[in-house]
Tab-separated table of C-alpha atoms in Angstrom:
chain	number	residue	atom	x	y	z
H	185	UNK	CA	0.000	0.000	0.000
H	186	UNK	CA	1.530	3.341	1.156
H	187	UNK	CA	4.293	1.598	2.727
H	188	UNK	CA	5.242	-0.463	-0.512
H	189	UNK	CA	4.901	2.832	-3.087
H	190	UNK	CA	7.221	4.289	-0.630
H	191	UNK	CA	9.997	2.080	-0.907
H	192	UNK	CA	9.493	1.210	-4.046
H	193	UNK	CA	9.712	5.193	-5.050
H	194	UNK	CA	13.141	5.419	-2.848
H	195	UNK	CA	14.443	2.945	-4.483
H	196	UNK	CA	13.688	4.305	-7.477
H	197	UNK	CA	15.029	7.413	-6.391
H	198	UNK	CA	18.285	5.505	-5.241
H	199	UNK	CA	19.109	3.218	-8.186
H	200	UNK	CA	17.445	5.545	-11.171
H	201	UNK	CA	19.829	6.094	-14.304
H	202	UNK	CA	20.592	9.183	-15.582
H	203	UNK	CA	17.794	11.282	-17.218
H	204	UNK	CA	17.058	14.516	-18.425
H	205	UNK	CA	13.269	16.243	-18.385
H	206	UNK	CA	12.460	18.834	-19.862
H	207	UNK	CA	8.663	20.402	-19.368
H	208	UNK	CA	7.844	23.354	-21.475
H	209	UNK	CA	5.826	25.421	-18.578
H	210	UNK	CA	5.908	28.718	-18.787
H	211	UNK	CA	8.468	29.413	-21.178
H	212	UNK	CA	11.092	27.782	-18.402
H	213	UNK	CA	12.824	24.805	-19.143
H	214	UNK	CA	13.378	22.788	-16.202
H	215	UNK	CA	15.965	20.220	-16.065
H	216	UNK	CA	16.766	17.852	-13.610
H	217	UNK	CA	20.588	17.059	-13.193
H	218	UNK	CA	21.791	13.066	-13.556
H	219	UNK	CA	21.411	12.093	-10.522
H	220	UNK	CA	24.669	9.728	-8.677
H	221	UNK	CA	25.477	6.437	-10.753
H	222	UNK	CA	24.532	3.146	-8.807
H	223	UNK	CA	27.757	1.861	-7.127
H	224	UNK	CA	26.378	-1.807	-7.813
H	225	UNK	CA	23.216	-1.896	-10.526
H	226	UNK	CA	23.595	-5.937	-9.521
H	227	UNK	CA	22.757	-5.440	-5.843
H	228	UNK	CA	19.701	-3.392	-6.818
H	229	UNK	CA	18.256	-5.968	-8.878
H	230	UNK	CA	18.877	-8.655	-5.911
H	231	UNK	CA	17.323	-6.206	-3.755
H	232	UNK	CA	13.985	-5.480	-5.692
H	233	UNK	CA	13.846	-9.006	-6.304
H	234	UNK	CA	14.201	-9.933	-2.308
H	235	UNK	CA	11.773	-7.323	-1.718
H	236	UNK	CA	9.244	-8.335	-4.546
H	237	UNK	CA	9.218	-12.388	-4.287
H	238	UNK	CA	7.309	-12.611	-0.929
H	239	UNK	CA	4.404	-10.187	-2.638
H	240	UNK	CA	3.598	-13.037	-5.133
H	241	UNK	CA	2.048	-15.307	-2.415
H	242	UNK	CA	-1.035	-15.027	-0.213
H	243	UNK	CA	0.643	-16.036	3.182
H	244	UNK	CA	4.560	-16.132	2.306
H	245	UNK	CA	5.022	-16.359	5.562
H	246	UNK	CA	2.822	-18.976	6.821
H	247	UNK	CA	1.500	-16.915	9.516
H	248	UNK	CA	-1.955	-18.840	9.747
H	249	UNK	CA	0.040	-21.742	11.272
H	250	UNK	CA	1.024	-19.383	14.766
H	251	UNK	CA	-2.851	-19.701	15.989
H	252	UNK	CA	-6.093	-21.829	15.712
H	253	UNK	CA	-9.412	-21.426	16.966
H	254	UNK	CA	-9.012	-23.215	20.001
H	255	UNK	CA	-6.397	-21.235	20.706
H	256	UNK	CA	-8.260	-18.125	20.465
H	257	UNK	CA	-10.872	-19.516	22.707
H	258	UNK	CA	-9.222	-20.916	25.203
H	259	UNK	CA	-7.306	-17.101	25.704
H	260	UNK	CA	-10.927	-15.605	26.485
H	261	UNK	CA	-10.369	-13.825	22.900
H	262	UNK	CA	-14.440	-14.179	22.338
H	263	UNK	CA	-15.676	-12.509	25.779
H	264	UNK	CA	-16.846	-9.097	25.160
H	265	UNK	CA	-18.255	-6.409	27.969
H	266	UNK	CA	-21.948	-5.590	28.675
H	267	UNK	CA	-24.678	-4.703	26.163
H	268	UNK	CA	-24.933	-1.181	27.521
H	269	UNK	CA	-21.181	-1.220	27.030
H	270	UNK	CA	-21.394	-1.820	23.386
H	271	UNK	CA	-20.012	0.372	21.043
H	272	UNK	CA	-22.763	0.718	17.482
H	273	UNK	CA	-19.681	0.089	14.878
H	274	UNK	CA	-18.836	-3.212	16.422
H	275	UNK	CA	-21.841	-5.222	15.717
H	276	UNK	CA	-20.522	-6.564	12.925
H	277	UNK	CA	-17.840	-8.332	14.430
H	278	UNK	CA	-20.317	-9.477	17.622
H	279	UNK	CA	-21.353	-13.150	17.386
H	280	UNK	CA	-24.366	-12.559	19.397
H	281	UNK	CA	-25.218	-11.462	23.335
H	282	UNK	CA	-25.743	-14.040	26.118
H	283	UNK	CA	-27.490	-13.044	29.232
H	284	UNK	CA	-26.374	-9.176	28.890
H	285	UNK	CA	-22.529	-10.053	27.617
H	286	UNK	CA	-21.271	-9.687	23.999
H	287	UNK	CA	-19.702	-12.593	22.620
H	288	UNK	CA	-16.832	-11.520	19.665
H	289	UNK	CA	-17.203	-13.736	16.563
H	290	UNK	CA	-14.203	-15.723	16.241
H	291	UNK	CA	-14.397	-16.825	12.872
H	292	UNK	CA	-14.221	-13.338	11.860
H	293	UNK	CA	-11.402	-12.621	14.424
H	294	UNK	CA	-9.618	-15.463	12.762
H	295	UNK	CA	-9.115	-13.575	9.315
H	296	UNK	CA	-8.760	-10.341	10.980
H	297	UNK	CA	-5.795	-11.744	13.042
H	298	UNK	CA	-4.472	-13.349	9.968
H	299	UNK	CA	-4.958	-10.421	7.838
H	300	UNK	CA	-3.270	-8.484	10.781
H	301	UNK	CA	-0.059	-10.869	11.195
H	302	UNK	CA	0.484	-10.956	7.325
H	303	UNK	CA	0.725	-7.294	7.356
H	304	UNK	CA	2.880	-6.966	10.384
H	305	UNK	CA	5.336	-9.736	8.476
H	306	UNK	CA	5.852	-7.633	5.714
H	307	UNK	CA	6.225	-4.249	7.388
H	308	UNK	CA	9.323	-6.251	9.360
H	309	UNK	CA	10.671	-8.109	6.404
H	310	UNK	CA	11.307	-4.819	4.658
H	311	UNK	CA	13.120	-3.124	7.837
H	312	UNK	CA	10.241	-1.041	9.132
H	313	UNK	CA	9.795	0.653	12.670
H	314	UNK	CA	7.369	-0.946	14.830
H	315	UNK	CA	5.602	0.608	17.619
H	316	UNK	CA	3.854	-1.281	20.240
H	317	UNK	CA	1.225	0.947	22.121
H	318	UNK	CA	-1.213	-0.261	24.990
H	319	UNK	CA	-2.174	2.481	27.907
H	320	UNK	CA	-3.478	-0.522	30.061
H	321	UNK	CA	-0.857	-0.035	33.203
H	322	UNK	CA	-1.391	-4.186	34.025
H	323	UNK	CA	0.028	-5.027	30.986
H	324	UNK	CA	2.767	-2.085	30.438
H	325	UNK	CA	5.667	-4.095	31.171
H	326	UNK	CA	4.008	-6.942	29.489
H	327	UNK	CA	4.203	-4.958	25.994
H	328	UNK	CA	7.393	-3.751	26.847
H	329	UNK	CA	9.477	-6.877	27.222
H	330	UNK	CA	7.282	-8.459	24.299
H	331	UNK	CA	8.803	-4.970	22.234
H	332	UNK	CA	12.193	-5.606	23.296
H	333	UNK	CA	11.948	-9.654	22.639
H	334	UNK	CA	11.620	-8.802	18.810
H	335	UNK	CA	13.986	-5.636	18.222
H	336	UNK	CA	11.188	-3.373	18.129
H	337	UNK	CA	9.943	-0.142	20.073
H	338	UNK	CA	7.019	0.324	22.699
H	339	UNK	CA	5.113	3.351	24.191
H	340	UNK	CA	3.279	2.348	27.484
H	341	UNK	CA	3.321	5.659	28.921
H	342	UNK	CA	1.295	8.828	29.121
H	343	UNK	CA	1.141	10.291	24.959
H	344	UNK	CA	2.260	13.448	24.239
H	345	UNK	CA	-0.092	15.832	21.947
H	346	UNK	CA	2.496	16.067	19.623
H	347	UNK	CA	4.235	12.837	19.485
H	348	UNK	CA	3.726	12.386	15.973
H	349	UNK	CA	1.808	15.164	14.760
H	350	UNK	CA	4.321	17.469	15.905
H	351	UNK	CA	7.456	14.959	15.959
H	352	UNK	CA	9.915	17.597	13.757
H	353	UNK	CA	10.021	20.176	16.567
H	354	UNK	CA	9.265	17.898	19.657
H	355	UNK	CA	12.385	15.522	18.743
H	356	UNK	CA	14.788	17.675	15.914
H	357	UNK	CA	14.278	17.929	12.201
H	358	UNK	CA	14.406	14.915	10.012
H	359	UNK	CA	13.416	12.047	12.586
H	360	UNK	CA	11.712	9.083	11.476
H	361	UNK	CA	8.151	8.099	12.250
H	362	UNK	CA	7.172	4.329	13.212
H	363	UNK	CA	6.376	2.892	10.292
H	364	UNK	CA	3.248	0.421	11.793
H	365	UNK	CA	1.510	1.043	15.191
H	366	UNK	CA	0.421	-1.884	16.809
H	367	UNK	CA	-2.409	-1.345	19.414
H	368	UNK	CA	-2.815	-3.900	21.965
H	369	UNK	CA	-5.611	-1.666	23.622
H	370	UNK	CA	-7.350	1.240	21.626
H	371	UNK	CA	-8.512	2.867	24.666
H	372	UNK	CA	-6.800	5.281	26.791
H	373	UNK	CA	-9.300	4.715	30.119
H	374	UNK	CA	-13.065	3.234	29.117
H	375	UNK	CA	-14.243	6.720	28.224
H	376	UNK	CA	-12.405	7.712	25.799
H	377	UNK	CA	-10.094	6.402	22.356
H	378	UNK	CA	-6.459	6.517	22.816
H	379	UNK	CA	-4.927	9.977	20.535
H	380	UNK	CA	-2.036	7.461	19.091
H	381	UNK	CA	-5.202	6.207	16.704
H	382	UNK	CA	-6.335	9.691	15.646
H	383	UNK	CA	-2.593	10.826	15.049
H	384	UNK	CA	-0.989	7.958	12.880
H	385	UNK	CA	-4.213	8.210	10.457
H	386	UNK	CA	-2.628	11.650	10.217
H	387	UNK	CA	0.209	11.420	9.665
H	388	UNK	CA	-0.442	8.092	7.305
H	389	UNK	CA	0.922	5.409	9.411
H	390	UNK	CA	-0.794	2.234	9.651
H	391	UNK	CA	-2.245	0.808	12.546
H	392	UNK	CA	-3.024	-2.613	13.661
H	393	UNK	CA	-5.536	-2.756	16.658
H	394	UNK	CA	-6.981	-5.192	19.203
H	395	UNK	CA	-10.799	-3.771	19.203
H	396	UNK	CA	-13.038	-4.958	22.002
H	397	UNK	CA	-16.952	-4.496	22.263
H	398	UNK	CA	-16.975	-1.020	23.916
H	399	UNK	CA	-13.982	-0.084	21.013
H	400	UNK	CA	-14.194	2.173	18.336
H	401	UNK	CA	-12.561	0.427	15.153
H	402	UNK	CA	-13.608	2.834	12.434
H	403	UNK	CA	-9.854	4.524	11.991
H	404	UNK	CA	-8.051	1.543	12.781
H	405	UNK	CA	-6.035	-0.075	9.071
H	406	UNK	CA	-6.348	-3.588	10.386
H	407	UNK	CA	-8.408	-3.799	13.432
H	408	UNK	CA	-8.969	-6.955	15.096
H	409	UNK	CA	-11.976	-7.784	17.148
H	410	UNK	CA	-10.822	-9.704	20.366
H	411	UNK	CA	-11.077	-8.987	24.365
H	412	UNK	CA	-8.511	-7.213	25.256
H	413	UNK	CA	-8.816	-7.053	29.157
H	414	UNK	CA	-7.791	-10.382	30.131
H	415	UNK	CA	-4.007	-11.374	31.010
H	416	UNK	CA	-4.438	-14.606	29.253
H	417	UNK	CA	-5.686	-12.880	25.591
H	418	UNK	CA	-3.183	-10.137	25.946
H	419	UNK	CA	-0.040	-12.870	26.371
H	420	UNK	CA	-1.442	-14.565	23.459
H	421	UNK	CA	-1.637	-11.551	21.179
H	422	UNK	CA	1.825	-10.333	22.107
H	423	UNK	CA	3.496	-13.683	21.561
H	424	UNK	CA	1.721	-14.052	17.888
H	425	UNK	CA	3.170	-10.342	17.615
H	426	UNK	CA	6.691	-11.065	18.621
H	427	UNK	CA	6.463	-14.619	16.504
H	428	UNK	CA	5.520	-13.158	13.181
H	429	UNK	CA	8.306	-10.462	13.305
H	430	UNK	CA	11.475	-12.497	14.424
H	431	UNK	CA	10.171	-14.925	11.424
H	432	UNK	CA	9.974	-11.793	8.909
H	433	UNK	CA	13.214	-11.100	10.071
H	434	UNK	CA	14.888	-14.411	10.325
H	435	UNK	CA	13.612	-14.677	6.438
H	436	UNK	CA	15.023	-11.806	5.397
H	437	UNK	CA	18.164	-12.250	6.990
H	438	UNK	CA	17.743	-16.074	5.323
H	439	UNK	CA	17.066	-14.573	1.720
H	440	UNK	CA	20.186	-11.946	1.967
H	441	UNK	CA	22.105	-14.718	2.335
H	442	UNK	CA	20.791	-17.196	-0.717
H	443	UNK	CA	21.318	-13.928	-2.806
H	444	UNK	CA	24.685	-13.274	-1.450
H	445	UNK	CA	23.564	-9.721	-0.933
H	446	UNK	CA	26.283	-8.113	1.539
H	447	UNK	CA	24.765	-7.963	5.041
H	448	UNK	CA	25.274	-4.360	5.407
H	449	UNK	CA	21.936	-3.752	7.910
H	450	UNK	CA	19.690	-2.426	5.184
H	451	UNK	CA	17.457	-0.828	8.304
H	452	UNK	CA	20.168	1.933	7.821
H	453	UNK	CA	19.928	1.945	4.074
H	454	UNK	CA	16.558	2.608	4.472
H	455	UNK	CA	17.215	5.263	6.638
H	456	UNK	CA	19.765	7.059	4.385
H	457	UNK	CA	17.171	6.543	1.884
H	458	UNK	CA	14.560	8.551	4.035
H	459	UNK	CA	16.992	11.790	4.409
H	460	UNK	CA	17.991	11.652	0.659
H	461	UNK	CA	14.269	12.194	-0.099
H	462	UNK	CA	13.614	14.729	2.974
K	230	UNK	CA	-33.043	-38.287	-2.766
K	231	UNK	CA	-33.207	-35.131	-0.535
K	232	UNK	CA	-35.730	-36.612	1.900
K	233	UNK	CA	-33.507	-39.686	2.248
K	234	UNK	CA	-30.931	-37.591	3.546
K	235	UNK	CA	-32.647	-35.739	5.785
K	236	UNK	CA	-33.745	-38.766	7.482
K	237	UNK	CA	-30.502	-40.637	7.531
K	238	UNK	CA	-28.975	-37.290	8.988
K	239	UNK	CA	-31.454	-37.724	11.444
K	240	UNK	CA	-31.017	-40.889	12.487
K	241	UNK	CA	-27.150	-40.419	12.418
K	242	UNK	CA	-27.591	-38.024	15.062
K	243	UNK	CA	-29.592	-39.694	17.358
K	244	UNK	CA	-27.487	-43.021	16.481
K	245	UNK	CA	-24.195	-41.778	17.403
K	246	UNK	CA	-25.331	-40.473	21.047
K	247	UNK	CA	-26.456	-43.942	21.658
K	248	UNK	CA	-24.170	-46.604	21.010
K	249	UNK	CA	-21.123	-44.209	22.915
K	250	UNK	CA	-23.548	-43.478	25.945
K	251	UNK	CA	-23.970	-47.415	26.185
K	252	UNK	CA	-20.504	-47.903	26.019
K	253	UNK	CA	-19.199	-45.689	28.073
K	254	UNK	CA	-22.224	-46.600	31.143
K	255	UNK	CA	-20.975	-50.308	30.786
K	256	UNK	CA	-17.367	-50.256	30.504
K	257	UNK	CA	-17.140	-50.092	34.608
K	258	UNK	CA	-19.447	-52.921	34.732
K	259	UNK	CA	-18.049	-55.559	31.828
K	260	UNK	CA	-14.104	-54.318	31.914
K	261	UNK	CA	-12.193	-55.095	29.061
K	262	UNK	CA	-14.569	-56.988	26.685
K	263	UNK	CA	-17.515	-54.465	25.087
K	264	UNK	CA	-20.757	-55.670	24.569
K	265	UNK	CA	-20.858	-56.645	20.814
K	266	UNK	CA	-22.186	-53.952	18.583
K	267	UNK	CA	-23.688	-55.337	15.271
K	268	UNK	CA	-26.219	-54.021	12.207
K	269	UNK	CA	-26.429	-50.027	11.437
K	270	UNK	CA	-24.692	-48.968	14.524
K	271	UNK	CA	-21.332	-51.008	13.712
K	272	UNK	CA	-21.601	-50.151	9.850
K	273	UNK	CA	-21.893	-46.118	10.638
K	274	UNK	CA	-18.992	-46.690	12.927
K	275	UNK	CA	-17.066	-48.131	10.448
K	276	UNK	CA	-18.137	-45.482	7.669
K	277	UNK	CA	-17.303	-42.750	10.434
K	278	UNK	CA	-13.790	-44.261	11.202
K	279	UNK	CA	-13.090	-43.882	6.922
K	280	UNK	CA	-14.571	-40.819	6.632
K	281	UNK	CA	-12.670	-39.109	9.308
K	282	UNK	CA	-9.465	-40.899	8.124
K	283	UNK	CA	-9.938	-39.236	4.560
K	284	UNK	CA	-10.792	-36.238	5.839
K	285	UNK	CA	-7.585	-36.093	8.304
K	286	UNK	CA	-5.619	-37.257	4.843
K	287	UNK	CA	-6.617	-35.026	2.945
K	288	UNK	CA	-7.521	-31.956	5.073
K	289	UNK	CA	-4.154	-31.861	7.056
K	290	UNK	CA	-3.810	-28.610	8.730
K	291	UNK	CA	-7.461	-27.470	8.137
K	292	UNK	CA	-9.055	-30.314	10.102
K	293	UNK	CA	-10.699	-27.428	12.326
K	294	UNK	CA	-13.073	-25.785	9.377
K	295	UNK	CA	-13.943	-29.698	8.283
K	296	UNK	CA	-14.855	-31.350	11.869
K	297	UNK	CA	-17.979	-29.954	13.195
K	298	UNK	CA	-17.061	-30.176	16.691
K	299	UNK	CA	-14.346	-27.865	16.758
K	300	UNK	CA	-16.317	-24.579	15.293
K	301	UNK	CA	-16.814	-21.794	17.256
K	302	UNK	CA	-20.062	-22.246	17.343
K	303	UNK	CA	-19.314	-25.686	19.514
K	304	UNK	CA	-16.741	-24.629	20.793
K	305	UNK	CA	-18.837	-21.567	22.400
K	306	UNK	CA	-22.259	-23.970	22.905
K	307	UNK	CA	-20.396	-26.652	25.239
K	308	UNK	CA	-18.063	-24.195	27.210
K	309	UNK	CA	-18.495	-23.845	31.027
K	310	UNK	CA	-19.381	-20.508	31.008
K	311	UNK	CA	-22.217	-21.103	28.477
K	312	UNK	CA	-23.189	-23.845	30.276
K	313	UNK	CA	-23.252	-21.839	33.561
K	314	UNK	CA	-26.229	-19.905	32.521
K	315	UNK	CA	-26.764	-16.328	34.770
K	316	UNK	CA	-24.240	-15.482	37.124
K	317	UNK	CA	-25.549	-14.643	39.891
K	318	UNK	CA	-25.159	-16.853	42.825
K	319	UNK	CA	-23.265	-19.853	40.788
K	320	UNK	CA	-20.851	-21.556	42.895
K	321	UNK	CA	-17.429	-21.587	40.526
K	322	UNK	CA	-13.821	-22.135	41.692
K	323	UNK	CA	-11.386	-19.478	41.117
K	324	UNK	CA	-7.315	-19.154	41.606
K	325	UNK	CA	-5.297	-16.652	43.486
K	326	UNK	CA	-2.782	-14.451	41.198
K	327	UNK	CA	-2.151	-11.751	43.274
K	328	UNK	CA	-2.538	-10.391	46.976
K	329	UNK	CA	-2.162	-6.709	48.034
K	330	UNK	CA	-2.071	-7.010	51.770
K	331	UNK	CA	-5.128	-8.301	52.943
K	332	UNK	CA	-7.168	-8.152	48.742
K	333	UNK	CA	-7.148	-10.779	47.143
K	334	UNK	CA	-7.160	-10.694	42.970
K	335	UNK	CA	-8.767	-14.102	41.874
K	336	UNK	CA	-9.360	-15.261	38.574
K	337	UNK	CA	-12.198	-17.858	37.729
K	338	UNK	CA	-11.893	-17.868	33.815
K	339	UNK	CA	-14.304	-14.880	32.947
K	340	UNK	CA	-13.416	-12.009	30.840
K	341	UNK	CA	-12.419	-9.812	34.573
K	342	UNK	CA	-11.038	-10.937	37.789
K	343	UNK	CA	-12.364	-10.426	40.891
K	344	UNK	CA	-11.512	-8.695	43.998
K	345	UNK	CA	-12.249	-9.875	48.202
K	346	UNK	CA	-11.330	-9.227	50.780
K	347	UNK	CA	-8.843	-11.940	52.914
K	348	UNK	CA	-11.163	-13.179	55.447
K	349	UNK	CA	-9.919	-13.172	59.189
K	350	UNK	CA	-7.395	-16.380	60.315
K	351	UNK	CA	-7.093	-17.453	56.060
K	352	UNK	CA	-3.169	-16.544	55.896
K	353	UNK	CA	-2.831	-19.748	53.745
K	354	UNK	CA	-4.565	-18.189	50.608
K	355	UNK	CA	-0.848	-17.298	48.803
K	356	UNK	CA	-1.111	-16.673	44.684
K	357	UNK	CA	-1.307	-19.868	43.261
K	358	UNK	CA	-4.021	-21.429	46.267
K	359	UNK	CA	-7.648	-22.176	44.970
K	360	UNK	CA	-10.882	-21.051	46.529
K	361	UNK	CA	-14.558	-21.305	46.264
K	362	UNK	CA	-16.332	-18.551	45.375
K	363	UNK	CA	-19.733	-17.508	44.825
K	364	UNK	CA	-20.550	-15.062	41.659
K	365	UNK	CA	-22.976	-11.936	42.060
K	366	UNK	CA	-21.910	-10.461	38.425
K	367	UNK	CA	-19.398	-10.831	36.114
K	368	UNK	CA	-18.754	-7.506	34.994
K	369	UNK	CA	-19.849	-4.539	37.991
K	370	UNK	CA	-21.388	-1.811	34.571
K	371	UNK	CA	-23.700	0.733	35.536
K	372	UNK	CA	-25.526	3.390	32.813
K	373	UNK	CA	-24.892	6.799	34.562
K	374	UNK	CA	-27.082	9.539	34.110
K	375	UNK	CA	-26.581	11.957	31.456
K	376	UNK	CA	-23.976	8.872	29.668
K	377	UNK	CA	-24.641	7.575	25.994
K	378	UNK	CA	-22.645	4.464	27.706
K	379	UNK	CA	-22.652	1.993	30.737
K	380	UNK	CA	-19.356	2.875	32.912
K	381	UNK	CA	-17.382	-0.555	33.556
K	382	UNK	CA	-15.177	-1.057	36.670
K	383	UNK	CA	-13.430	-3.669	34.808
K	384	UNK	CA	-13.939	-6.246	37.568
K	385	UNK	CA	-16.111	-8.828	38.599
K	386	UNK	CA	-18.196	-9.207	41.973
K	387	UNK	CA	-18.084	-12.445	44.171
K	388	UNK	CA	-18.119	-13.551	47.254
K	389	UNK	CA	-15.325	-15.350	49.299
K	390	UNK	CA	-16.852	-18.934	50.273
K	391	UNK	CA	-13.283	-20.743	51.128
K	392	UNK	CA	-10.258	-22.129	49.950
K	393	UNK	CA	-11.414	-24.836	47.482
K	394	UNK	CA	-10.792	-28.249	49.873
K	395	UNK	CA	-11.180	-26.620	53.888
K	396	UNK	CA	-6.906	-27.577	53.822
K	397	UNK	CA	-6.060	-23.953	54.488
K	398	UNK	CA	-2.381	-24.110	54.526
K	399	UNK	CA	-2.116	-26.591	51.575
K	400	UNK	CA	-0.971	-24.659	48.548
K	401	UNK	CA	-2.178	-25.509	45.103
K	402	UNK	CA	-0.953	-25.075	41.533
């Protein structure tokens, strides 16, 4: 999506030949100068070809093997809160109500987690920045070690307005944004939506969230219905997190080295990448 | 032709209660040595053996979506707290994960935990011990005025009965 035109118009930027355009507006001729001869045109092939092969399957990789049904259900993933809790966009994804308690679909939950995962797997298989986010204080350190388990970052803690929105003054000019934010809880306390969901549509980050009943999933990318209160649902989510992004890593490090592409970390070629276009 | 299934679906259902029910209320009775099933019941037994062999062939990973008994909808249908029916007053055991002086945070497999309060002379209740507890609600919601939403506490209600076998000072996993 945004993520992929992205890269794929860096590297374009990166590894482009030499050309000359000239558009007749105005009188003006405009040219752009040649830009800087690929060291390697070989390695950029290799590359685009590393990056392109795991687009041409489904479920390159495999995540619908991490989970089944029964473990969804035995983690409590179904139970939702009260009727008069119930948010109006998330009866879709509500199997039915039992005695005054929502009850979360699960077959649905199934492709939304899968859906979810895939995504995730990508984003980390092409070097992106993570960010795990979850205001619940009983499962802050939770999401924290989980974060730290898989190389990637986590923000438990009170959100600044203008973490992202306002990220070039806040933290100095030219600093990179996360490139996925994964929500383990979408609310900041039960009244209101947490501002991390608000602020990365903004700013055109996708989001992955863990919706429950009493959830508002409308801005979410790739929500996922599922209870998010209990201890034993939360472990499960943030192990299928932390399992689908070592793998997307452990590929690519695994397909760098059938290609015999030098294991220069290419996190920092994408990041030289970023301020060449900035 | 679609009548004949019907029935024969049926009759499978009621069949295949039977002939396990039987078994399973005689095998303290006769041991070892089953009573001998013969006609329809052993020949759908047999088919049911193939058919789940094929399907576990063929199917591999994706057994779940093919066997009935492991949808959600199962799944859901035979699950204790289903099968519990309303919560208030059922008698349900719970487990000790956490004490704060004299609270204790017990979880009996609902969406919350509940809170209570150590009863006088219990110092054996450690995190880990097992108690007996009786529910009043499983999630404490209440619709204030002037709200467009219930306001959840994020815990459930219940009251203390015991530790699960009267053996205070015996710790269970």
């Amino acid at each position: 999506m945004a993520v992929r035109a992205l890269t794929r118009g860096l590297l374009g930027f990166r590894y482009s030949r030499a050309a000359t355009v000239a558009s007749p507006c105005g009188g003006h001729h405009y040219v752009t100068a040649p830009s800087a001869k690929p060291p390697q045109p070989q390695a950029g092939d290799v590359t685009e070809k590393i990056l392109n092969q795991p687009l041409e399957k489904a479920d390159f990789f495999r995540v619908a093997e991490l989970f089944s049904l029964k473990d969804l259900f035995d983690a409590r993933v179904h139970l939702g809160h009260k009727k008069g809790c119930r948010h109006r966009l998330m009866e879709p994804y509500l199997y039915g109500c039992r005695l005054d308690h929502d009850i979360i679909n699960l077959d649905q939950t199934m492709e939304h987690l899968q859906l979810a995962l895939n995504f995730t797997a990508h984003i980390a298989y092409r070097g992106g920045i993570i960010l795990f986010v979850s205001r619940r204080r009983q499962f802050g350190h939770l999401v924290e070690t989980t974060a730290k388990d898989c190389g990637e970052y986590a923000h438990t803690r009170y959100w600044q307005g203008g973490l992202l929105t306002n990220a070039n003054i806040q933290y100095g000019p030219g600093v990179r944004l996360p490139d996925l934010i994964i929500f383990l809880s979408t609310l900041n306390n039960v009244f209101q939506q947490h501002v991390g969901i608000r602020d990365a549509a903004k700013m055109n980050i996708p989001t992955v969230g863990v919706v429950d009943s009493n959830c508002n999933p409308s801005l979410v990318t790739y929500p996922v219905p599922g209870n998010d209160d209990t201890p034993a649902a939360v472990e499960l989510y943030c192990r299928l997190f932390k399992m689908t992004i070592n793998r997307a890593k452990d590929r690519r490090k695994q397909m760098e080295l059938i290609h015999d592409v030098p294991s220069s970390s290419w996190k920092t070629d994408f990041n030289e990448a970023t301020k060449n276009f900035h | 032709m679609a009548a004949l299934c019907r029935v024969v679906s049926g009759l499978r259902y009621r069949v295949r209660l039977s002939p396990r029910f039987l078994r399973n209320s005689f095998s303290s009775d006769s041991g070892p040595a089953e009573s001998p099933i013969s006609g329809f019941s052993a020949a759908f037994d047999h088919q049911e053996v193939l058919r789940r062999e094929t399907q576990s062939n063929a199917a591999g990973p994706k057994a779940s979506s093919l066997d009935p008994e492991l949808s959600f909808a199962a799944l859901l249908r035979r699950s204790p707290l289903i099968q519990m029916g309303p919560a208030k007053d059922a008698v349900v055991v719970g487990r000790v994960f956490r004490v704060v002086r004299d609270d204790l945070y017990i979880d009996f497999g609902g969406k919350f935990h509940c809170v209570c309060q150590r009863p006088a002379g219990a110092d054996g209740l450690q995190p880990g011990s097992r108690v007996r507890l009786r529910l009043q609600d499983m999630e404490l919601t209440a619709r204030f005025l002037g709200a467009s939403t219930d306001t959840t506490l994020l815990e459930a209600q219940a009251v203390l009965l015991g530790p699960l076998d009267g053996r205070e000072h015996q710790i269970r996993d």
